[in-house]
Structures are given as structure tokens and as C-alpha cells.
Short mmCIF file of C-alpha atoms and ligand atoms in Angstrom, two decimals:
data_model
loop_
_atom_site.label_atom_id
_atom_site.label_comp_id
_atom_site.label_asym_id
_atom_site.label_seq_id
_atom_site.Cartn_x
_atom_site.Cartn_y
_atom_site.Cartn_z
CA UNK A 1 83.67 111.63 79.23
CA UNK A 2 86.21 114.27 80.02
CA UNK A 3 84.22 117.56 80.48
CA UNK A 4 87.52 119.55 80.56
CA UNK A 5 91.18 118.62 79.03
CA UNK A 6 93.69 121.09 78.79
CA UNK A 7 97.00 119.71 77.55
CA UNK A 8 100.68 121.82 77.82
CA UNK A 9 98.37 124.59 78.51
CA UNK A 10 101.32 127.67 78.68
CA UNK A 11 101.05 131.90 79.33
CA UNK A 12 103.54 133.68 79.67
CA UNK A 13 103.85 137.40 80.48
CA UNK A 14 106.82 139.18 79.24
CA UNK A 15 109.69 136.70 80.67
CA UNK A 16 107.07 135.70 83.54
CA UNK A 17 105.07 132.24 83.02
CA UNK A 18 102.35 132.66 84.55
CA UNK A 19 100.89 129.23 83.79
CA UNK A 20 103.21 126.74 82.54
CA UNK A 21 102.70 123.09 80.50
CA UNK A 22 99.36 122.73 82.35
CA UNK A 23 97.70 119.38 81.63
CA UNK A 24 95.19 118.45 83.57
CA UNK A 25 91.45 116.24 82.96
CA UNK A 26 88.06 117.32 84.53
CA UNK A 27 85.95 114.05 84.46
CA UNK A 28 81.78 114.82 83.36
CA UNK A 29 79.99 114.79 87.07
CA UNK A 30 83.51 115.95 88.84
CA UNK A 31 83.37 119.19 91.37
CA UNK A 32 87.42 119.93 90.67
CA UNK A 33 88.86 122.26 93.13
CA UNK A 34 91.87 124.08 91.71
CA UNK A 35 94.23 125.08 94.28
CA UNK A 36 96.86 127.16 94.72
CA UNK A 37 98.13 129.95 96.63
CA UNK A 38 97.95 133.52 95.57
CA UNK A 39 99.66 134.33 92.44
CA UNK A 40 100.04 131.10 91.42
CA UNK A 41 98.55 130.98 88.20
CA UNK A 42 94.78 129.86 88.97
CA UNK A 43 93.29 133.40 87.06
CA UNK A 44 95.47 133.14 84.52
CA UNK A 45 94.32 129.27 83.67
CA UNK A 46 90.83 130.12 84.25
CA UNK A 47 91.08 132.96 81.25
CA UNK A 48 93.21 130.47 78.89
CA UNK A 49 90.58 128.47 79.57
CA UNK A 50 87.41 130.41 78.58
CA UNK A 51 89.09 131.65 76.32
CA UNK A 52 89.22 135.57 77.41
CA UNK A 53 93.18 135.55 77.19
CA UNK A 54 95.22 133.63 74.21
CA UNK A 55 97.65 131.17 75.82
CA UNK A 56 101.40 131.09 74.58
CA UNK A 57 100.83 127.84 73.87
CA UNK A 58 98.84 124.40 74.55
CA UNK A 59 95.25 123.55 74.24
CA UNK A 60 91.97 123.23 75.98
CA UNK A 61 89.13 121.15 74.93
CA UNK A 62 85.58 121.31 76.42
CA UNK A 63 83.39 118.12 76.20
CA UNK A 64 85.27 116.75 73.07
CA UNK A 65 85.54 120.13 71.25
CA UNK A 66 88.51 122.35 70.38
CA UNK A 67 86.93 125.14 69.13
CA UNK A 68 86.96 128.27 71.65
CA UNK A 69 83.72 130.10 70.17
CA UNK A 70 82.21 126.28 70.00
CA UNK A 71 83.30 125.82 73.83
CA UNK A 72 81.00 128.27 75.02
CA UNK A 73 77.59 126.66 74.27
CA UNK A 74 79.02 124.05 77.04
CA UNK A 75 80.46 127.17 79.87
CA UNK A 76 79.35 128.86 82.21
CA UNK A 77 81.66 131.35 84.31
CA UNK A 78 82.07 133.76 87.03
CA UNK A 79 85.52 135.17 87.13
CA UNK A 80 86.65 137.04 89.98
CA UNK A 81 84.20 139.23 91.35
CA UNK A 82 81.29 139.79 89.30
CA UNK A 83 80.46 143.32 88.15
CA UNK A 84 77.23 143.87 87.85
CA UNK A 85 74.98 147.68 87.92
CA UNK A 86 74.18 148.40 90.84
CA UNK A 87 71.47 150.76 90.71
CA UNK A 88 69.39 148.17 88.79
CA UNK A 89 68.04 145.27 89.55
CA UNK A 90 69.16 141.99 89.66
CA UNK A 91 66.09 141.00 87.18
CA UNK A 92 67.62 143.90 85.29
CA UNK A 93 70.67 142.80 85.54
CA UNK A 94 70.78 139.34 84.35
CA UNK A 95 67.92 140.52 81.38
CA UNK A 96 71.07 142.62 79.82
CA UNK A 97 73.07 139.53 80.08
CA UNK A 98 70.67 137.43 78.86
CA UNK A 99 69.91 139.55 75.70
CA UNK A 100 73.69 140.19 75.45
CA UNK A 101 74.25 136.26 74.89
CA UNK A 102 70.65 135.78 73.06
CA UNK A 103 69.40 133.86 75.88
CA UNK A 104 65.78 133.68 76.40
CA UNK A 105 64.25 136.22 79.16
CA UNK A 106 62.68 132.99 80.53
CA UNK A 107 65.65 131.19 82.09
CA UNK A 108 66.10 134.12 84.44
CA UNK A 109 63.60 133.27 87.22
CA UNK A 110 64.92 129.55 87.19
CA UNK A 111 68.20 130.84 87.64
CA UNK A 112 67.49 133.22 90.14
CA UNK A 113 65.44 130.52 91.82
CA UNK A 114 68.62 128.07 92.20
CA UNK A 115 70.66 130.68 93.63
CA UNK A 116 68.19 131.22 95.94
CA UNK A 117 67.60 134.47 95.02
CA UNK A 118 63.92 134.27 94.15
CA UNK A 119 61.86 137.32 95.55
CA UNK A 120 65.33 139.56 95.67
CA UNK A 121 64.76 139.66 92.14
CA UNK A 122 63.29 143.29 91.87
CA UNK A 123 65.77 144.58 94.58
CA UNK A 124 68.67 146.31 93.51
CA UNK A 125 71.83 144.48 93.51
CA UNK A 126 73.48 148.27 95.06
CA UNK A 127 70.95 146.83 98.39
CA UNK A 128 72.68 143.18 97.96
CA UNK A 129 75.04 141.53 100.70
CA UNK A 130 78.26 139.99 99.12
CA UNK A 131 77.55 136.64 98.71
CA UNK A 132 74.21 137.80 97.07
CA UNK A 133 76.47 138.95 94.54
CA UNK A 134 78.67 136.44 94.44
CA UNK A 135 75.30 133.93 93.96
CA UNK A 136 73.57 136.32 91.91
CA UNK A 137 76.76 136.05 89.64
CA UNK A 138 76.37 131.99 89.73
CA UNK A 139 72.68 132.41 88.55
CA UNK A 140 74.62 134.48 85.58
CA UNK A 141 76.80 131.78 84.64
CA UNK A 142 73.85 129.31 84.80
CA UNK A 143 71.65 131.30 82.35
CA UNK A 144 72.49 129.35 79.30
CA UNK A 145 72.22 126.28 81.14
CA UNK A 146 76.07 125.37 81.34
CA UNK A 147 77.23 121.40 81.39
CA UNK A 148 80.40 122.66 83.20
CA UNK A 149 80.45 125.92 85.51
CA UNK A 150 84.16 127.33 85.98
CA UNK A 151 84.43 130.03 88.90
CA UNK A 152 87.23 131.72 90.05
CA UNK A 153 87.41 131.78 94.04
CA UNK A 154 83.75 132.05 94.44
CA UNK A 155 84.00 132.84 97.68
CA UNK A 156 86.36 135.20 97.75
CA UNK A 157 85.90 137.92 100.60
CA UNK A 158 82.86 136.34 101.99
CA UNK A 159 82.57 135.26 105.93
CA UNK A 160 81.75 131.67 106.82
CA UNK A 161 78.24 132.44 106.26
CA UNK A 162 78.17 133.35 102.96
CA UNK A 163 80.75 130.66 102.08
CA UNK A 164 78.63 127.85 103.44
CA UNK A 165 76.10 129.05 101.41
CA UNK A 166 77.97 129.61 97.86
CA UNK A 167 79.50 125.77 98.95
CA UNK A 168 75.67 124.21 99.62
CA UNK A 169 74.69 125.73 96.51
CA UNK A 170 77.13 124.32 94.05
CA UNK A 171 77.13 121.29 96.05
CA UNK A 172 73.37 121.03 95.24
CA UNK A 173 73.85 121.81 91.22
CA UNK A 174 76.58 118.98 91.14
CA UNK A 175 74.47 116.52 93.27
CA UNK A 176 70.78 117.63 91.48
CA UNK A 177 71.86 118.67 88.27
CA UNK A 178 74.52 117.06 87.06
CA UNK A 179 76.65 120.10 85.93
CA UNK A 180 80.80 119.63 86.41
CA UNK A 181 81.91 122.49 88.54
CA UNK A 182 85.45 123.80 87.77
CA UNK A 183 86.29 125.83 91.37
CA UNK A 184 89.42 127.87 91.58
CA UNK A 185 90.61 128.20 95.80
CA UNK A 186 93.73 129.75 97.82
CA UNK A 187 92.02 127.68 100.64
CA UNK A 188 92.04 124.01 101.07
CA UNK A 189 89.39 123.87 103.93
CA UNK A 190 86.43 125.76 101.75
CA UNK A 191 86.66 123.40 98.85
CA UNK A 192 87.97 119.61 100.51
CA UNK A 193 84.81 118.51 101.26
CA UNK A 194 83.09 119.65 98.31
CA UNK A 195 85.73 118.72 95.71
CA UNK A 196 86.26 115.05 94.39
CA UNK A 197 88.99 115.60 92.71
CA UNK A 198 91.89 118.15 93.57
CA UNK A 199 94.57 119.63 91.78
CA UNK A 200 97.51 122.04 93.63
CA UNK A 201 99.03 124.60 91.58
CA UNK A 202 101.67 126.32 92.72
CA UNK A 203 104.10 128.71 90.60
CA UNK A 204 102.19 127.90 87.66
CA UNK A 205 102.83 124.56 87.64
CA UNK A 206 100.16 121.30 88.76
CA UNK A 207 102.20 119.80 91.58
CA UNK A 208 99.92 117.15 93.24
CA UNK A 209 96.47 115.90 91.75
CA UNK A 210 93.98 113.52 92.92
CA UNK A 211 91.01 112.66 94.94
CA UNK A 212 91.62 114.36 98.77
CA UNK A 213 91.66 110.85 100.01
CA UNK A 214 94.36 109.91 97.71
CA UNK A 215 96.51 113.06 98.08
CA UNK A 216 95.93 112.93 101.68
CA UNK A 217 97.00 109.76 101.71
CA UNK A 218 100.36 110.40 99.55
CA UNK A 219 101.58 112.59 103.52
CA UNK A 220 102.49 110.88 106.24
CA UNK A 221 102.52 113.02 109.15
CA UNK A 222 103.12 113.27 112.96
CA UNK A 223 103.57 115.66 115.76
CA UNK A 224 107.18 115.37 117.53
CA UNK A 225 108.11 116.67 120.73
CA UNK A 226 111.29 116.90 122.61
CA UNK A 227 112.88 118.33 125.91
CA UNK A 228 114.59 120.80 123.84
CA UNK A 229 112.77 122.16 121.18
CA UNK A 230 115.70 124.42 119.22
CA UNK A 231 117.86 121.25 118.81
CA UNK A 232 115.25 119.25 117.46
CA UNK A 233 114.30 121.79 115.03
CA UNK A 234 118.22 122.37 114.49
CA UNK A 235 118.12 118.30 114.18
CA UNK A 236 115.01 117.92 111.68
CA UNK A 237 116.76 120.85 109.63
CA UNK A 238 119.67 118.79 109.17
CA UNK A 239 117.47 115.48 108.17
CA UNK A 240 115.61 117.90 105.66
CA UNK A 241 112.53 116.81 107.17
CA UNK A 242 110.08 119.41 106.57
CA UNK A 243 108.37 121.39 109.99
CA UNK A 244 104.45 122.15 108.65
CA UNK A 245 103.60 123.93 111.73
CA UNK A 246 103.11 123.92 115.21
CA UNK A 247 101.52 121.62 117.20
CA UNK A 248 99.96 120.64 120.15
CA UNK A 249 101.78 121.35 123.12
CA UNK A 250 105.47 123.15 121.88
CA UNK A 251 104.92 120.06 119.28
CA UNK A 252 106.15 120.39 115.74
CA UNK A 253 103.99 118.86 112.90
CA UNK A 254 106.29 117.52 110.52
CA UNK A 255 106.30 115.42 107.28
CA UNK A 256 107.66 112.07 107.60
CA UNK A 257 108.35 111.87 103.88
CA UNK A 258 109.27 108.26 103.26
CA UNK A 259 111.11 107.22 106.76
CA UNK A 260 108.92 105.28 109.29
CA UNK A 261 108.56 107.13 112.97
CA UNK A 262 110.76 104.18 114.21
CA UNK A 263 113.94 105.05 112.35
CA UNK A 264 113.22 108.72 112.92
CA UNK A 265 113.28 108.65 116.43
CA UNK A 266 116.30 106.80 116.21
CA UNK A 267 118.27 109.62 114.48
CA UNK A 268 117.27 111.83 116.66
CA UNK A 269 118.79 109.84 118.92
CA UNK A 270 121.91 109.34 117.57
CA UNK A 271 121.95 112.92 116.61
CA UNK A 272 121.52 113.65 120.82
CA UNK A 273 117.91 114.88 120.56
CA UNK A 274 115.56 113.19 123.79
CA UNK A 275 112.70 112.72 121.40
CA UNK A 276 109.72 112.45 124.90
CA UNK A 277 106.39 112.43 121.86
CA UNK A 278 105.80 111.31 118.64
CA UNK A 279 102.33 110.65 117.39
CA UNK A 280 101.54 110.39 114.27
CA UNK A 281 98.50 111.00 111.87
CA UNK A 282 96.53 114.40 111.54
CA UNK A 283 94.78 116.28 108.69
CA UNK A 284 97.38 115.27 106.35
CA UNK A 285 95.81 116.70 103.20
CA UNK A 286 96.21 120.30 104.53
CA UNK A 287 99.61 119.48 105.55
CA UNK A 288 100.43 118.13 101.84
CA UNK A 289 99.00 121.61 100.47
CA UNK A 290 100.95 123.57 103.03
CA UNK A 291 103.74 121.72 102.65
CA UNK A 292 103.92 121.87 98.86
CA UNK A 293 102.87 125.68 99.10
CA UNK A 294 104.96 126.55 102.03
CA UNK A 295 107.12 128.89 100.13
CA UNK A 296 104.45 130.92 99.19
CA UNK A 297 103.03 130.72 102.57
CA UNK A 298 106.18 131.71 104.64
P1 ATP B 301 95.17 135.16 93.08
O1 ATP B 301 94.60 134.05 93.90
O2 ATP B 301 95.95 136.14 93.88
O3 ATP B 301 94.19 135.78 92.11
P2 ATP B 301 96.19 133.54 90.94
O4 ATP B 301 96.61 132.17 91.34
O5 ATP B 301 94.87 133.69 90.29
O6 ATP B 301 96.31 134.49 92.18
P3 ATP B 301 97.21 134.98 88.67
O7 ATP B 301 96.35 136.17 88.92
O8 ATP B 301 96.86 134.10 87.54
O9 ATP B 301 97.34 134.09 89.99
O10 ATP B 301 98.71 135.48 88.49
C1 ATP B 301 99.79 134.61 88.21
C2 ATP B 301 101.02 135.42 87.91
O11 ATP B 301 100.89 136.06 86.64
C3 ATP B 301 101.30 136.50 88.91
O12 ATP B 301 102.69 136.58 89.12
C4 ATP B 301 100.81 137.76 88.23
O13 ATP B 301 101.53 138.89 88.65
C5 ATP B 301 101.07 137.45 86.77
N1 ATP B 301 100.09 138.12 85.88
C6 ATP B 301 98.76 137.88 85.82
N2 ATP B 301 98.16 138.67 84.88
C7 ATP B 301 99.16 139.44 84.34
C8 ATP B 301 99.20 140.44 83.32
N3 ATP B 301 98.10 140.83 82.67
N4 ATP B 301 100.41 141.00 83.03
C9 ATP B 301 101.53 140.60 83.67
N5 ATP B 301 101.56 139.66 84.64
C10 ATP B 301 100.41 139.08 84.98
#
């Protein structure tokens, strides 16, 4: 069952589209990692979707239904960084937002308890490390017991710490619980080995989408080396062959595209460039997603 559909999903701001004829599936038990550098649109999909901003056009369907207000009973969200008062407590806190959505006062210490959060409950969240919040706001979003949780760059602004721990703990509620898990990212290497499926947004548009494996698979790659590094980059320039970044050694990671390494190291040749290394193979799905968002990145 598809947990999440949106089809031709379009918003545009003034003259600016923001998110254009987005159409992508989220599968019932998938952790989806929606990537895409800054200002690419991820924000601006993630409102269309809950429904917080009206799209231009396109639509979004949640387990089967079309209905926004009807969507919700399936939802749970953190968007950005949660706001929450910070001379209460977090008890306090999640009590308002309980009684705001008629949830019952009862779900709170479960929640808390799956965040981890269980016996910070009475401390203020003004006393509360980032990713405290940032979990405190994922025991928000699970209050009404959510099939699918959507959060926007969950870790945003934490250190590895606190990442580790926001990626252990939705990890956990997709392994445990069963609950899809939506995840807007500007960084591949938080959300790859979490995700099983990916999709890479990038100017508002889905460019690549897929499992990592099969994405990953979709770049060939290899490091190149040669005895004089400005004419092979001159050289590679010329062949359009994209240069990802550098590698080991005065190396150049490239993308190999569809040419074998044979026939590449024999235009080099013929182009005058002493090609003296060329290995190929690497962590090709970064390279894909810096190579699709290298404009952005530049
Ligand atoms: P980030 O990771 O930096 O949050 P993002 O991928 O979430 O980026 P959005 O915040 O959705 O990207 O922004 C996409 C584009 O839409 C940007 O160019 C942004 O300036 C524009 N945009 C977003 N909200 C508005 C708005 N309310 N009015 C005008 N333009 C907007």
C-alpha cells in the first residue's frame, strides 16, 4: 500500500516554483529520505504535503485518502525546528498539544518514553540540549499515534551525537513499530543508511529516485591521475566529463557517465594527456548526489 502519493504536486511563489510537477510514491514500511540541497524545494513539499500551505496545483494522497483534514488522522510531523515554551515543561508542553489536537493526556508518557525522554519529563524544555528538542518534538508528532511521520531535516544543527541519536531513534520506530518515516535531508551521509528508498530534489524538481543501492549503482566512478594535472582537467572539460572532487593523491574523482575507463584513457591519449592512474569505484551514491547537486554546491 502506498502510504504517501503525491502526483504533479506544483507551488509556486510569485514567478518562483518552488516545487514543481512533483510525483513521487512512499511505499507503507518505507524510511524515504528526501534530498536535496538548500533551497531546493524540500520545505515547501513538506507544507503542500501536510497541508499547511495550498499547492498551485497537483495532489497528495495519504494511505488511499485525498482529503487534507482526513489525512491527518494518518500524520504525524515535525517541521523545521520545533517551537515549543520553554519555561514549561516538556510534560507541559506536549499536554497543550495534546489537548490542542484532543488527544488523550495518556499517550504522553509513551511518547516521551520512545524518544527516550522518560524522567526529563518534568524538566523544562528552556534546561533541554538540542537534540532533546529536536526528540522531544518527535515524541510530539507521535502523540496521535501516526502511520507515517514526515520531518523536515530532523537533525538540523545537531553534532554527530545528537544525530546518531535522532537516526537510532527513527530507525527503531520503523524497525519496531512499523510507522513509514518521510525524512527531509541537505545531507546524503545522515540519512543513506537509514533510508530505503531515496529521492534527490534539486531546483524543485525529483531528479534521481530509488533504493541507494540502485542509485548508487546508476554512477560509475573512478579517480584519474596524470603527470599534469591542468591539462587533464583542461582535457576532461573538453570530454564534458564531470570532475566530483578531489581525490587521493592530486587525483580527480570523476563520473564516467556511460564510456568504459578503457576508451577514456584512450582519449586522453589521443588528446596528449599521460594518464599514470585510473582506478575506479568509490562511494558512488554521494558522488551521484553531488554530481546532480553540484550547481548548488559550487
Ligand atoms: P532548506 O534546506 O534551506 O530549508 P528547502 O529545500 O527546504 O531549503 P524551501 O525552503 O522549500 O527549500 O525553498 C524553496 C524555494 O522557495 C527557495 O527559493 C525559497 O526562497 C522559496 N520560498 C520558500 N518559501 C517562500 C515564501 N513563503 N515566499 C517566497 N518564496 C519562498
Amino acid at each position: 500500500m502506498d502510504a504517501l502519493v503525491t502526483s504533479g504536486l506544483t507551488r509556486r511563489f510569485g514567478q518562483r516554483t518552488a516545487v514543481g510537477d512533483l510525483s513521487l510514491s512512499v511505499k507503507e514500511g518505507d524510511v524515504y529520505g528526501f534530498l536535496g540541497p538548500n533551497g531546493a524545494g524540500k520545505t515547501t513539499a513538506i507544507r503542500c504535503i501536510l497541508g499547511l500551505i495550498r499547492p498551485s496545483s497537483g495532489e497528495v494522497t495519504v494511505f488511499g485518502e485525498r482529503d487534507p483534514i482526513r489525512q491527518r488522522a494518518f500524520v504525524g510531523a515535525m517541521v523545521e525546528t520545533p517551537a515549543f515554551h520553554r519555561w514549561m515543561t516538556a510534560e507541559d508542553n506536549l499536554a497543550r498539544a495534546a489537548a490542542f489536537s484532543g488527544i488523550e493526556k495518556s499517550r504522553i508518557a509513551p511518547a516521551l518514553e520512545r524518544v527516550g525522554l522518560t524522567g526529563r519529563g518534568r524538566d523544562r524544555v528552556g534546561s533541554y540540549s538540542l537534540g532533546m528538542r529536536q526528540r522531544l518534538g518527535i515524541a510530539r508528532a507521535l502523540l496521535s499515534k501516526p502511520k507515517l511521520l514526515i520531518l523536515d531535516e530532523p537533525t538540523n544543527g545537531l553534532d554527530p551525537r545528537g544525530m546518531k541519536e535522532v537516526r537510532d531513534l527513527l530507525a527503531t520506530l520503523a524497525r519496531d513499530e512499523g510507522i513509514t518515516i518521510f525524512i527531509s535531508s541537505h545531507l546524503l551521509a545522515e540519512v543513506e543508511q537509514l533510508c530505503t528508498r531515496v529521492g534527490i530534489l534539486e531546483h524543485g524538481r525529483l531528479i534521481a529516485e530509488g533504493t541507494p543501492a540502485a542509485l548508487a549503482g546508476r554512477q560509475q566512478v573512478a579517480e584519474i591521475g596524470a603527470t599534469d594535472r591542468e591539462a587533464l582537467q583542461a582535457a576532461l572539460e573538453k570530454m564534458s566529463i564531470p570532475v566530483l572532487s578531489d581525490g587521493e593523491q592530486g587525483r580527480l574523482r570523476i563520473s564516467l557517465a556511460s564510456l568504459s575507463a578503457a576508451d577514456l584513457n584512450r582519449h586522453l591519449l589521443d588528446a596528449g594527456v599521460q594518464v599514470n592512474a585510473l582506478i575506479p569505484g568509490g562511494r558512488s551514491l554521494e558522488d551521484l548526489f553531488l554530481s546532480l547537486t553540484s550547481e548548488e554546491l559550487s
